Amino acid sequence: MENIEVLLKIKEKYYPSEDIIKKAWIKDYENLYKESLQDREGFWAKVAEELHWFKKWDKVLEWNFPYARWFVGGKTNITYNCLDRHVQNGKRNKLAYIYLDEEGREVKVTYGELLELVCRIANGMKSLGLKKGDRVSIYMPNSVEAIAVMLACARIGVIHSVVFAGFSEGALRTRVKDARAKAVFTASYTQRRGKKIDLISVLEKAIENLDFVEKVILWDRDKEGISSSKGFVDFEELVKEADSFCKAEEVNSEDPLFILYTSGTTGKPKGVLHTTGGYMVQTYYTSKVIFDLHEDDVFWCSADIGWITGHSYIVYGILANGVTSLVVEGAPDYPDPGRWWSYIEKFRVNVFYTAPTAIRMFMKYGEKWPSKYDLSSLRILGSVGEPINPEAWHWYHKNIGRGRCVIVDTWWQTETGAHMVTTIPSYPAKPGKAGKPFFTVEVDIVDKEGKSLPPNTVGLLVIKSPWPSMLRTCWGEPERYEKYWNSIPGKVYNTDDLASYDEEGYIMILGRADDVINVAGHRIGTMEVESALVDHPAVAEAAVIGKPHELKGEIIKAFVILKEGYQPSEDLIRQLKDHVRKELGPIAVPEEIVFVEKLPKTRSGKIMRRILKAKELGLSIGDISTLED
Ligand code: WTA
């Protein structure tokens, strides 16, 4: 990857074509942004009016630092806006989703059918005794069924907590336990490279002795009769027996919608809590004007519903716009590296949203794969999850966008709920720079004392005022929530991302400032991997760092001190990797493990990962005065 000096000098700008500008919802970013800052609440109220409310809000924002409430007093239901509203407006037979699996299966679901499925699941959930405020974990593959379960929860005010189906038993257990889920929805397997990855045995181990989990609902994909033999509720039976309509619960704007766990620097993952009204409004509007969605557009976000990108831009924001989108299960390059491009050709996808790590993988396969397909339907390309290096940006622009498309590089986080920094399609983009703050969003780049930094210097990206889709708290841990707002003086939200802006105000994100590792666009906490390693009988201590990697952005490197009586060996490395895979899942497995005698520590005994990292990268170690050894 290019070094910082080179990146800071990027001046190159790409202007959208006349066609893109003509079609765009918003043509004048500069003025609208200025206006939006003058009246934040008015801006969002106007957007909220495009949606349906059972009762209109009394107050747009109540800001009681650091706690925000948006559309206070309003009553709505996000599924009413995502489903009923469209069905009532003549879109009953319009496709909501086209689901595609690795074996070439294609399932098309209309808005009318999706509404019915959601209602049936919601009624089924009620019959199982689930009610408003209960938590339900969803451990299912990227599928219409899983999306319908999320929506069914939202329909009746149950709080969902989706756990990525690539996570293993330890990671799943932590999340189910923290949320005290009353029920878990799962599936018999998820597909990956032609294999069926069993989810049931992982789930069974994960919920062992968790007595508060009253029900497991199983989607038995191959109808093998597993549910009855395991004592699970059968998903299809539940759906079949339930009533086909369930009225959307009129929830308060600030009623919780979901918890989604994400890695932090310390301790167990944080349960980021999002509520209904503000999240709905901002995901709806960012989908609309950043992806510039219009009635006939076909949209595709290649993420998984297990991550925030899937929540906001496969499910809620996209359905709220009433467009057709793709849901794809399995690996991008299986059965061959043409898989994705063949879908764009076949379904005439207009807006495509993916991660730099995927783009870099396709770069490696070569231009010959996308060049076999007609990608002329594409208009807008999106990027998310990690900084997109200029080389990948150019490849994406040339080989997928064929030089015609605009690229929106969207910066945001699980915590922000929706896009916060990007260039909208009608505004010129700079390769490698996410760009400009979205409407009403006021950002700054500061040092640790909260002092604003001049252009072209690197500091922490902060957000200076509340926004509708911001997290409301960390589940059961308000102090962790408050830390976002009080770690830097000046009452600002600390994103913990390093960033810099240029003379024209384009923001470039450089990566995490904390001990979170971004592996192929996925946030992995160093602590989680270290705990998993230490959990192995051979390991006395472990430290984990992120190491730059050409394809994945970062990989995990672990430094391990063995207990007495254990010898370093290739076999032990394999064992440790297997152990982490079993505990956390394949994405958290350290690519490199080295055995060491000692780890650098502070006087108080905290491992100084910074030093390990500096050494690894051949940089100067900086201030090591607190280092004991
Ligand atoms: C990183 C994913 C650069 C960043 C939506 C952030 C990005 C973390 C970008 C959040 C981008 C996300 N450019 N970096 N366009 N988008 N990031 O919570 O470090 O999984 O803090 O949310 O990903 O990851 P999360």
Tab-separated table of N, CA and C in Angstrom, residues 447-498:
chain	number	residue	atom	x	y	z
A	447	ASP	N	-6.039	16.696	17.750
A	447	ASP	CA	-5.057	15.911	18.492
A	447	ASP	C	-5.727	15.374	19.760
A	448	LYS	N	-4.913	14.703	20.588
A	448	LYS	CA	-5.515	14.054	21.770
A	448	LYS	C	-6.123	15.044	22.751
A	449	GLU	N	-5.669	16.294	22.664
A	449	GLU	CA	-6.211	17.315	23.574
A	449	GLU	C	-7.460	17.972	22.994
A	450	GLY	N	-7.817	17.548	21.816
A	450	GLY	CA	-9.024	18.095	21.205
A	450	GLY	C	-8.766	19.340	20.378
A	451	LYS	N	-7.501	19.660	20.156
A	451	LYS	CA	-7.162	20.864	19.382
A	451	LYS	C	-7.255	20.561	17.883
A	452	SER	N	-7.949	21.437	17.151
A	452	SER	CA	-8.098	21.239	15.705
A	452	SER	C	-6.751	21.296	15.010
A	453	LEU	N	-6.554	20.411	14.077
A	453	LEU	CA	-5.279	20.374	13.364
A	453	LEU	C	-5.439	20.993	11.978
A	454	PRO	N	-4.343	21.539	11.442
A	454	PRO	CA	-4.393	22.122	10.093
A	454	PRO	C	-4.469	21.034	9.025
A	455	PRO	N	-4.755	21.417	7.773
A	455	PRO	CA	-4.805	20.436	6.683
A	455	PRO	C	-3.504	19.646	6.564
A	456	ASN	N	-3.630	18.480	6.006
A	456	ASN	CA	-2.485	17.621	5.711
A	456	ASN	C	-1.668	17.185	6.917
A	457	THR	N	-2.306	17.176	8.083
A	457	THR	CA	-1.674	16.558	9.242
A	457	THR	C	-2.621	15.459	9.718
A	458	VAL	N	-2.021	14.484	10.379
A	458	VAL	CA	-2.823	13.327	10.776
A	458	VAL	C	-3.292	13.466	12.221
A	459	GLY	N	-4.559	13.271	12.440
A	459	GLY	CA	-5.113	13.322	13.790
A	459	GLY	C	-6.303	12.404	13.917
A	460	LEU	N	-7.054	12.622	14.982
A	460	LEU	CA	-8.228	11.783	15.219
A	460	LEU	C	-9.466	12.425	14.605
A	461	LEU	N	-10.247	11.618	13.939
A	461	LEU	CA	-11.503	12.105	13.374
A	461	LEU	C	-12.548	12.141	14.479
A	462	VAL	N	-13.151	13.305	14.675
A	462	VAL	CA	-14.206	13.416	15.686
A	462	VAL	C	-15.473	13.997	15.056
A	463	ILE	N	-16.601	13.737	15.707
A	463	ILE	CA	-17.883	14.267	15.242
A	463	ILE	C	-18.404	15.176	16.345
A	464	LYS	N	-18.806	16.375	15.931
A	464	LYS	CA	-19.027	17.411	16.938
A	464	LYS	C	-20.453	17.577	17.439
A	465	SER	N	-21.377	16.885	16.837
A	465	SER	CA	-22.764	17.013	17.309
A	465	SER	C	-23.529	15.732	17.002
A	466	PRO	N	-24.640	15.521	17.679
A	466	PRO	CA	-25.387	14.267	17.491
A	466	PRO	C	-26.021	14.156	16.111
A	467	TRP	N	-26.212	12.928	15.653
A	467	TRP	CA	-26.841	12.667	14.356
A	467	TRP	C	-27.916	11.590	14.572
A	468	PRO	N	-28.917	11.530	13.685
A	468	PRO	CA	-30.081	10.676	13.963
A	468	PRO	C	-29.764	9.201	14.202
A	469	SER	N	-28.872	8.618	13.384
A	469	SER	CA	-28.640	7.174	13.491
A	469	SER	C	-27.472	6.820	14.406
A	470	MET	N	-27.103	7.730	15.305
A	470	MET	CA	-25.995	7.405	16.212
A	470	MET	C	-26.412	6.327	17.212
A	471	LEU	N	-25.424	5.568	17.675
A	471	LEU	CA	-25.727	4.590	18.722
A	471	LEU	C	-26.262	5.327	19.937
A	472	ARG	N	-27.139	4.673	20.682
A	472	ARG	CA	-27.708	5.333	21.856
A	472	ARG	C	-26.986	4.925	23.129
A	473	THR	N	-26.473	3.716	23.149
A	473	THR	CA	-25.683	3.270	24.296
A	473	THR	C	-24.996	1.958	23.922
A	474	CYS	N	-24.182	1.435	24.840
A	474	CYS	CA	-23.680	0.074	24.684
A	474	CYS	C	-24.500	-0.775	25.650
A	475	TRP	N	-25.044	-1.848	25.149
A	475	TRP	CA	-25.983	-2.673	25.904
A	475	TRP	C	-25.410	-3.032	27.274
A	476	GLY	N	-26.085	-2.575	28.315
A	476	GLY	CA	-25.664	-2.899	29.682
A	476	GLY	C	-24.378	-2.237	30.145
A	477	GLU	N	-23.774	-1.402	29.315
A	477	GLU	CA	-22.496	-0.792	29.698
A	477	GLU	C	-22.456	0.691	29.318
A	478	PRO	N	-23.261	1.499	29.992
A	478	PRO	CA	-23.311	2.924	29.631
A	478	PRO	C	-21.946	3.602	29.713
A	479	GLU	N	-21.072	3.107	30.600
A	479	GLU	CA	-19.770	3.778	30.723
A	479	GLU	C	-18.943	3.624	29.445
A	480	ARG	N	-19.142	2.493	28.775
A	480	ARG	CA	-18.408	2.325	27.516
A	480	ARG	C	-18.978	3.272	26.455
A	481	TYR	N	-20.283	3.488	26.519
A	481	TYR	CA	-20.886	4.444	25.591
A	481	TYR	C	-20.338	5.846	25.851
A	482	GLU	N	-20.317	6.219	27.111
A	482	GLU	CA	-19.902	7.581	27.449
A	482	GLU	C	-18.465	7.849	27.040
A	483	LYS	N	-17.690	6.774	27.006
A	483	LYS	CA	-16.282	6.930	26.630
A	483	LYS	C	-16.108	7.495	25.214
A	484	TYR	N	-17.033	7.162	24.334
A	484	TYR	CA	-16.946	7.720	22.983
A	484	TYR	C	-16.954	9.252	23.020
A	485	TRP	N	-17.688	9.790	24.010
A	485	TRP	CA	-17.900	11.239	24.052
A	485	TRP	C	-17.012	11.965	25.048
A	486	ASN	N	-16.302	11.206	25.886
A	486	ASN	CA	-15.479	11.931	26.865
A	486	ASN	C	-14.001	11.569	26.813
A	487	SER	N	-13.573	10.854	25.769
A	487	SER	CA	-12.152	10.509	25.708
A	487	SER	C	-11.321	11.668	25.148
A	488	ILE	N	-11.976	12.613	24.516
A	488	ILE	CA	-11.265	13.784	23.993
A	488	ILE	C	-11.975	15.038	24.516
A	489	PRO	N	-11.231	16.011	25.029
A	489	PRO	CA	-11.868	17.223	25.531
A	489	PRO	C	-12.664	17.930	24.432
A	490	GLY	N	-13.749	18.555	24.803
A	490	GLY	CA	-14.517	19.332	23.840
A	490	GLY	C	-15.870	18.730	23.514
A	491	LYS	N	-16.278	17.706	24.272
A	491	LYS	CA	-17.600	17.094	24.067
A	491	LYS	C	-17.814	16.635	22.629
A	492	VAL	N	-16.832	15.947	22.108
A	492	VAL	CA	-16.954	15.426	20.744
A	492	VAL	C	-16.963	13.901	20.770
A	493	TYR	N	-17.520	13.307	19.717
A	493	TYR	CA	-17.544	11.853	19.579
A	493	TYR	C	-16.228	11.422	18.933
A	494	ASN	N	-15.506	10.545	19.613
A	494	ASN	CA	-14.229	10.072	19.086
A	494	ASN	C	-14.447	8.817	18.245
A	495	THR	N	-14.136	8.901	16.963
A	495	THR	CA	-14.322	7.744	16.075
A	495	THR	C	-13.213	6.721	16.248
A	496	ASP	N	-12.108	7.161	16.846
A	496	ASP	CA	-10.911	6.337	16.975
A	496	ASP	C	-10.300	5.979	15.627
A	497	ASP	N	-10.591	6.775	14.636
A	497	ASP	CA	-9.935	6.611	13.334
A	497	ASP	C	-8.939	7.746	13.121
A	498	LEU	N	-7.809	7.397	12.518
A	498	LEU	CA	-6.839	8.414	12.133
A	498	LEU	C	-7.233	8.966	10.775
